[in-house]
Coordinates of C-alpha atoms in Angstrom, one line a residue:
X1 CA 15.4 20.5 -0.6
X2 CA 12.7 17.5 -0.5
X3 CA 9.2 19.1 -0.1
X4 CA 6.5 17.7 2.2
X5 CA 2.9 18.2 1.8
X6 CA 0.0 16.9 4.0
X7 CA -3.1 17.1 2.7
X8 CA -6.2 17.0 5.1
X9 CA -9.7 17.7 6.2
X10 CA -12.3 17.9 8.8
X11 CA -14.4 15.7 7.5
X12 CA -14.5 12.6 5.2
X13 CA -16.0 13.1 1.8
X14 CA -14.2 16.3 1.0
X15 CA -12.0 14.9 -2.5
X16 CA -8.7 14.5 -0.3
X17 CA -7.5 11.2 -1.7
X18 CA -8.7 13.0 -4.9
X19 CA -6.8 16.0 -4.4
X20 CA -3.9 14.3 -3.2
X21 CA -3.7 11.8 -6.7
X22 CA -4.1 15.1 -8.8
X23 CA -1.8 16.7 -7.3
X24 CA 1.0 14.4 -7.1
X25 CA 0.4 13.4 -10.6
X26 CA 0.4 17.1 -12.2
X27 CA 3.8 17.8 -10.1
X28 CA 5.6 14.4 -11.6
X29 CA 4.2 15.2 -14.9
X30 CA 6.5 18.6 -14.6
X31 CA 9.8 15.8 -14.7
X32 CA 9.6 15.8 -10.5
X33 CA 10.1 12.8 -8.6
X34 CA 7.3 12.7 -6.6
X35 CA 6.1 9.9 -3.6
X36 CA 2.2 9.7 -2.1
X37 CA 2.0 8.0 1.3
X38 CA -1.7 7.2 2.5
X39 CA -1.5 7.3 6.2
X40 CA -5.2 7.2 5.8
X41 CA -5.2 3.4 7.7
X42 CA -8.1 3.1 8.9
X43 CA -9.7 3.6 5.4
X44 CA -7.1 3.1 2.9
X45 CA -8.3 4.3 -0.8
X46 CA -6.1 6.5 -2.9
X47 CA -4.4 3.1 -4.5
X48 CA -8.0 3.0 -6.5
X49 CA -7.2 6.3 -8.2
X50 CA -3.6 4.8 -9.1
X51 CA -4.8 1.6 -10.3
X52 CA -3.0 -0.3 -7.9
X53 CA -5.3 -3.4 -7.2
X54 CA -5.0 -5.1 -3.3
X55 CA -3.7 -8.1 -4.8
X56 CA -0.8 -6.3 -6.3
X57 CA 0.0 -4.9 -3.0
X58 CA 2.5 -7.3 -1.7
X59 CA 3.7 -5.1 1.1
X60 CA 2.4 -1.9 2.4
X61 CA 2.4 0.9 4.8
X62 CA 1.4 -1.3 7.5
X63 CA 4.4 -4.0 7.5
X64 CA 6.8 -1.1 7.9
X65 CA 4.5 0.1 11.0
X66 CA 4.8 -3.0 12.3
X67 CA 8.5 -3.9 11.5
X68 CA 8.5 -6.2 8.8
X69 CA 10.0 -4.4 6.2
X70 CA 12.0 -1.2 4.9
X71 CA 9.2 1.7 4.2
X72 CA 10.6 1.4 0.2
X73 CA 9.3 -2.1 -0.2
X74 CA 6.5 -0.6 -0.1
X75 CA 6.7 1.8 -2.4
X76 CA 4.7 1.2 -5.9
X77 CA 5.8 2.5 -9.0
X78 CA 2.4 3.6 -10.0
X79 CA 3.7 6.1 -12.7
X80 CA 4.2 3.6 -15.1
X81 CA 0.7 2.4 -14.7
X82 CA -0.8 6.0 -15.3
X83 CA 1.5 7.8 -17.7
X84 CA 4.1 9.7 -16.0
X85 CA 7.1 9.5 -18.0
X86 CA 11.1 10.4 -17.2
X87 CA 12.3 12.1 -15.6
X88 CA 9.1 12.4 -13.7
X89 CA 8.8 9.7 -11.5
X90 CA 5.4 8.9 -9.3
X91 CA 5.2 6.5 -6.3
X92 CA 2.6 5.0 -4.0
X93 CA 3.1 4.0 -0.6
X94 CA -0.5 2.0 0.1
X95 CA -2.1 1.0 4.0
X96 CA -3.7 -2.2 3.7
X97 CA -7.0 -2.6 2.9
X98 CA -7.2 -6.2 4.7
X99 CA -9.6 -6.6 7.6
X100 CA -7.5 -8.0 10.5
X101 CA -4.9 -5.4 9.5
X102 CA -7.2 -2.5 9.9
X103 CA -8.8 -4.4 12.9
X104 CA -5.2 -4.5 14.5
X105 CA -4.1 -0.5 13.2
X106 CA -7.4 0.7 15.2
X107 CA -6.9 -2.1 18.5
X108 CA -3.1 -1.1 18.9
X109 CA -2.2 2.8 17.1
X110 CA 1.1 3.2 15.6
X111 CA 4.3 4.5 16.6
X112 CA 3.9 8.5 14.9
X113 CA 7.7 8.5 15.3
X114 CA 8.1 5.8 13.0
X115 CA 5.9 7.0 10.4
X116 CA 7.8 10.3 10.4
X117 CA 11.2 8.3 10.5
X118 CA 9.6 6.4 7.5
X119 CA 9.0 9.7 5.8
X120 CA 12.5 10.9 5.4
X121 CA 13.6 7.5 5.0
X122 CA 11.1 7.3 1.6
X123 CA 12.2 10.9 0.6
X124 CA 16.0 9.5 0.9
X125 CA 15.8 6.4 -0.6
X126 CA 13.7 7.0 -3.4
X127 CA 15.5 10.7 -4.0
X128 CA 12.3 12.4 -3.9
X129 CA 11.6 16.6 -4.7
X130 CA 8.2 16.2 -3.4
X131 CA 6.7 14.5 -0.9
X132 CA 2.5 14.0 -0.5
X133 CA 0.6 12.4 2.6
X134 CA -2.8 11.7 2.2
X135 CA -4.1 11.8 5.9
X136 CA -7.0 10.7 8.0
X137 CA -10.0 13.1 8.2
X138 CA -10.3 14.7 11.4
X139 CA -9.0 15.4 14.3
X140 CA -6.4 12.7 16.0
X141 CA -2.9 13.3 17.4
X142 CA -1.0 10.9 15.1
X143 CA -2.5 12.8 11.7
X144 CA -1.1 16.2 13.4
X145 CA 2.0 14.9 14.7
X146 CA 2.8 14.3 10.8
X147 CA 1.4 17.3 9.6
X148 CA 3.7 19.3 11.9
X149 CA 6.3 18.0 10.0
X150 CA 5.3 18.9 6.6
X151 CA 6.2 22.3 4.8
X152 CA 2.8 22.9 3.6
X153 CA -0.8 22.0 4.9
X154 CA -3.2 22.2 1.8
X155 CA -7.0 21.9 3.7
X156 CA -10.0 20.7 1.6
X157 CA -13.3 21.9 2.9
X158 CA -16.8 22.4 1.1
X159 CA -18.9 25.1 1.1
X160 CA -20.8 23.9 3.7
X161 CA -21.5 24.3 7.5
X162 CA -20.0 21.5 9.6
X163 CA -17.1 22.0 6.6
X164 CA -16.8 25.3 8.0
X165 CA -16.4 25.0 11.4
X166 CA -14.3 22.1 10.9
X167 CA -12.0 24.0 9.0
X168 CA -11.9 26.8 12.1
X169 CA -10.8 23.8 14.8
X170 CA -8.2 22.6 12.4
X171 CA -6.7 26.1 11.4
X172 CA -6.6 27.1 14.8
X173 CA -4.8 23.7 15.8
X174 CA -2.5 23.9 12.7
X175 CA -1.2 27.0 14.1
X176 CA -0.9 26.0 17.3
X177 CA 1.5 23.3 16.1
X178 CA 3.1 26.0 14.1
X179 CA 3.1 24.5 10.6
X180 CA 5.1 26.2 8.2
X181 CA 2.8 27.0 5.4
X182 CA -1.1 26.6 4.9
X183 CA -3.5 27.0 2.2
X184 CA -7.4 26.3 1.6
X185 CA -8.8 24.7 -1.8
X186 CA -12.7 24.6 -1.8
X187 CA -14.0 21.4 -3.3
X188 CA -17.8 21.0 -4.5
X189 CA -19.0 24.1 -4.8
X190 CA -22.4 24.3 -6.4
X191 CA -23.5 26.1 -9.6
X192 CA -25.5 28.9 -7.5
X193 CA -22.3 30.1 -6.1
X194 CA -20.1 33.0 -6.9
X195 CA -17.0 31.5 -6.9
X196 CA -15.0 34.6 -6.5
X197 CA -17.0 35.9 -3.6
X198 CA -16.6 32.6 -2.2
X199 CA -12.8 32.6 -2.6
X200 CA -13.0 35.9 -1.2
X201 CA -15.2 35.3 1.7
X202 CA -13.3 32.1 2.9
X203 CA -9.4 33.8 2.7
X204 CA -11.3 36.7 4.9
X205 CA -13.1 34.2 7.3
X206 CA -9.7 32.5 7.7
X207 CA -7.4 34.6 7.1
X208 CA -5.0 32.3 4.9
X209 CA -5.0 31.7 0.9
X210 CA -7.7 29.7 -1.0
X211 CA -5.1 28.0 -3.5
X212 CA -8.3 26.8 -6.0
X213 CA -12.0 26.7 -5.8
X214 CA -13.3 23.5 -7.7
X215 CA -16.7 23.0 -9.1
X216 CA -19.4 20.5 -8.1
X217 CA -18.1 17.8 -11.4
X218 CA -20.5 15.2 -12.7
X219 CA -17.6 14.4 -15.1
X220 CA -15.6 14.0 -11.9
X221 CA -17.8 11.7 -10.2
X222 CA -18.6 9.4 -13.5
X223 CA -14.7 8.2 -13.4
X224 CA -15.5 6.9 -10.2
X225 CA -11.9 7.1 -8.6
X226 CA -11.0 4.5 -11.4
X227 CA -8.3 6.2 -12.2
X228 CA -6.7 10.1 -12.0
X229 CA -8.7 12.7 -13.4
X230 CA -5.9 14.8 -14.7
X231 CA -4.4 12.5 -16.8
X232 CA -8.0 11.2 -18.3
X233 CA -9.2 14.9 -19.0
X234 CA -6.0 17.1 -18.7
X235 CA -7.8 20.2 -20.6
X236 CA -10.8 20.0 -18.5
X237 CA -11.4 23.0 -16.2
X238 CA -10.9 21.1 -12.9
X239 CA -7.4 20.0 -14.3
X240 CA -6.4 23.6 -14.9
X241 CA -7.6 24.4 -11.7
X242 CA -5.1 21.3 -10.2
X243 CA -2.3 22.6 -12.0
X244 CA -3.1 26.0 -10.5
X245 CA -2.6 24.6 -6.9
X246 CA 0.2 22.3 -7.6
X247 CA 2.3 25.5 -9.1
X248 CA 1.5 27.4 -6.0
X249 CA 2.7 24.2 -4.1
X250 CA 5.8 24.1 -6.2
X251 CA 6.5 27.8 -5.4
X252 CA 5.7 27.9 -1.5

């Protein structure tokens, strides 16, 4: 049974496209065939990580939005590019990054019934085990419409304030909307911190499972999102700690 996993936060500036490249990558690097949608349209970026350039990017998640073409012309083979070999398999379906398509995503919406129908049509089509949607930050009925769908909500959130109460709106809503499975990964956290109290204090505050607690990472922010940190440093601490998350993913 195909796997879907949204991955979201409050806020912007948490890691999520991050996360969400890491992630994907470590679980098609276990011989899974794994797709990445970023519904993000309003401000498309996890291609960057892939190495996907916006010339390259022919069609995208856009055209199928607007009925131009199937949701798998879409889809980029970005494996290839970055290392994943068979029977892994690792694909990228991209939102435009062109002004006047972004203008006209944010003028008009999108039909959420669509995207979701595009969803299992991708997980069909391309005989995908997992699944990964890279959402829009915050709140906004078309993000949680998709998330309901999904088996498992992974949240990002920092140790920080408006990260926190963030995270309490969107729990509370998640449930609400009665998705399936949750879990918490704390992103950033500063070399002051404890990070087992933290872990502990944030699975109490909440009352669902931190999946991974990840480190404030100069080495992190010198790739630049040129490219996916697990693959560049895949026995660096904060790569163990991805593979840690995607094998609870894997098992939920």
């Amino acid at each position: 049974m195909p796997k879907v996993v949204s991955i979201h936060s409050y806020r912007g500036g948490t890691g999520k496209s991050n996360f969400t490249a890491n992630l994907a990558t470590t679980v098609a690097l276990q011989g899974y065939r794994v797709g990445v949608v970023d519904t993000d349209v309003p401000s498309p970026g996890i291609h960057n990580l892939f190495c996907l350039e916006p010339e390259q990017m022919d069609k995208t998640l856009n055209n199928y939005l607007w009925g131009d073409s199937p949701i798998e012309d879409s889809a980029y083979d970005v494996g290839t590019m970055i290392g994943v070999t068979e029977p892994g398999k690792l694909y990228l379906v991209p939102s435009s990054v062109k002004p006047d398509h972004i203008a006209r995503i944010l003028r008009d919406g999108y039909d959420v019934k669509l995207m979701n129908d595009g969803f299992r049509s991708l997980v069909k089509t391309l005989k995908l085990d997992y699944l990964f949607i890279d959402t829009h930050p915050g709140l906004s009925k078309e993000t949680f419409l998709s998330i309901a769908i999904s088996h498992i909500l992974l949240l990002i959130l920092r140790p920080d304030k408006q990260d926190y109460q963030g995270t309490a709106v969107t729990v509370d809503v998640a449930r609400q909307l009665k998705v399936r499975k949750m879990l918490l990964a704390i992103n950033k956290a500063h070399s002051k911190l404890n990070l087992d109290v933290l872990k502990q204090k944030v699975e109490e505050t909440y009352g669902e499972t931190v999946a991974g607690v990840f480190p404030l990472s100069e080495d992190l922010i010198q790739l630049a999102s040129e490219g996916v940190f697990c693959v560049k440093y895949p026995e660096h601490p904060l790569s163990q700690e991805f593979r840690k998350v995607s094998q609870q993913i894997m098992e939920g």
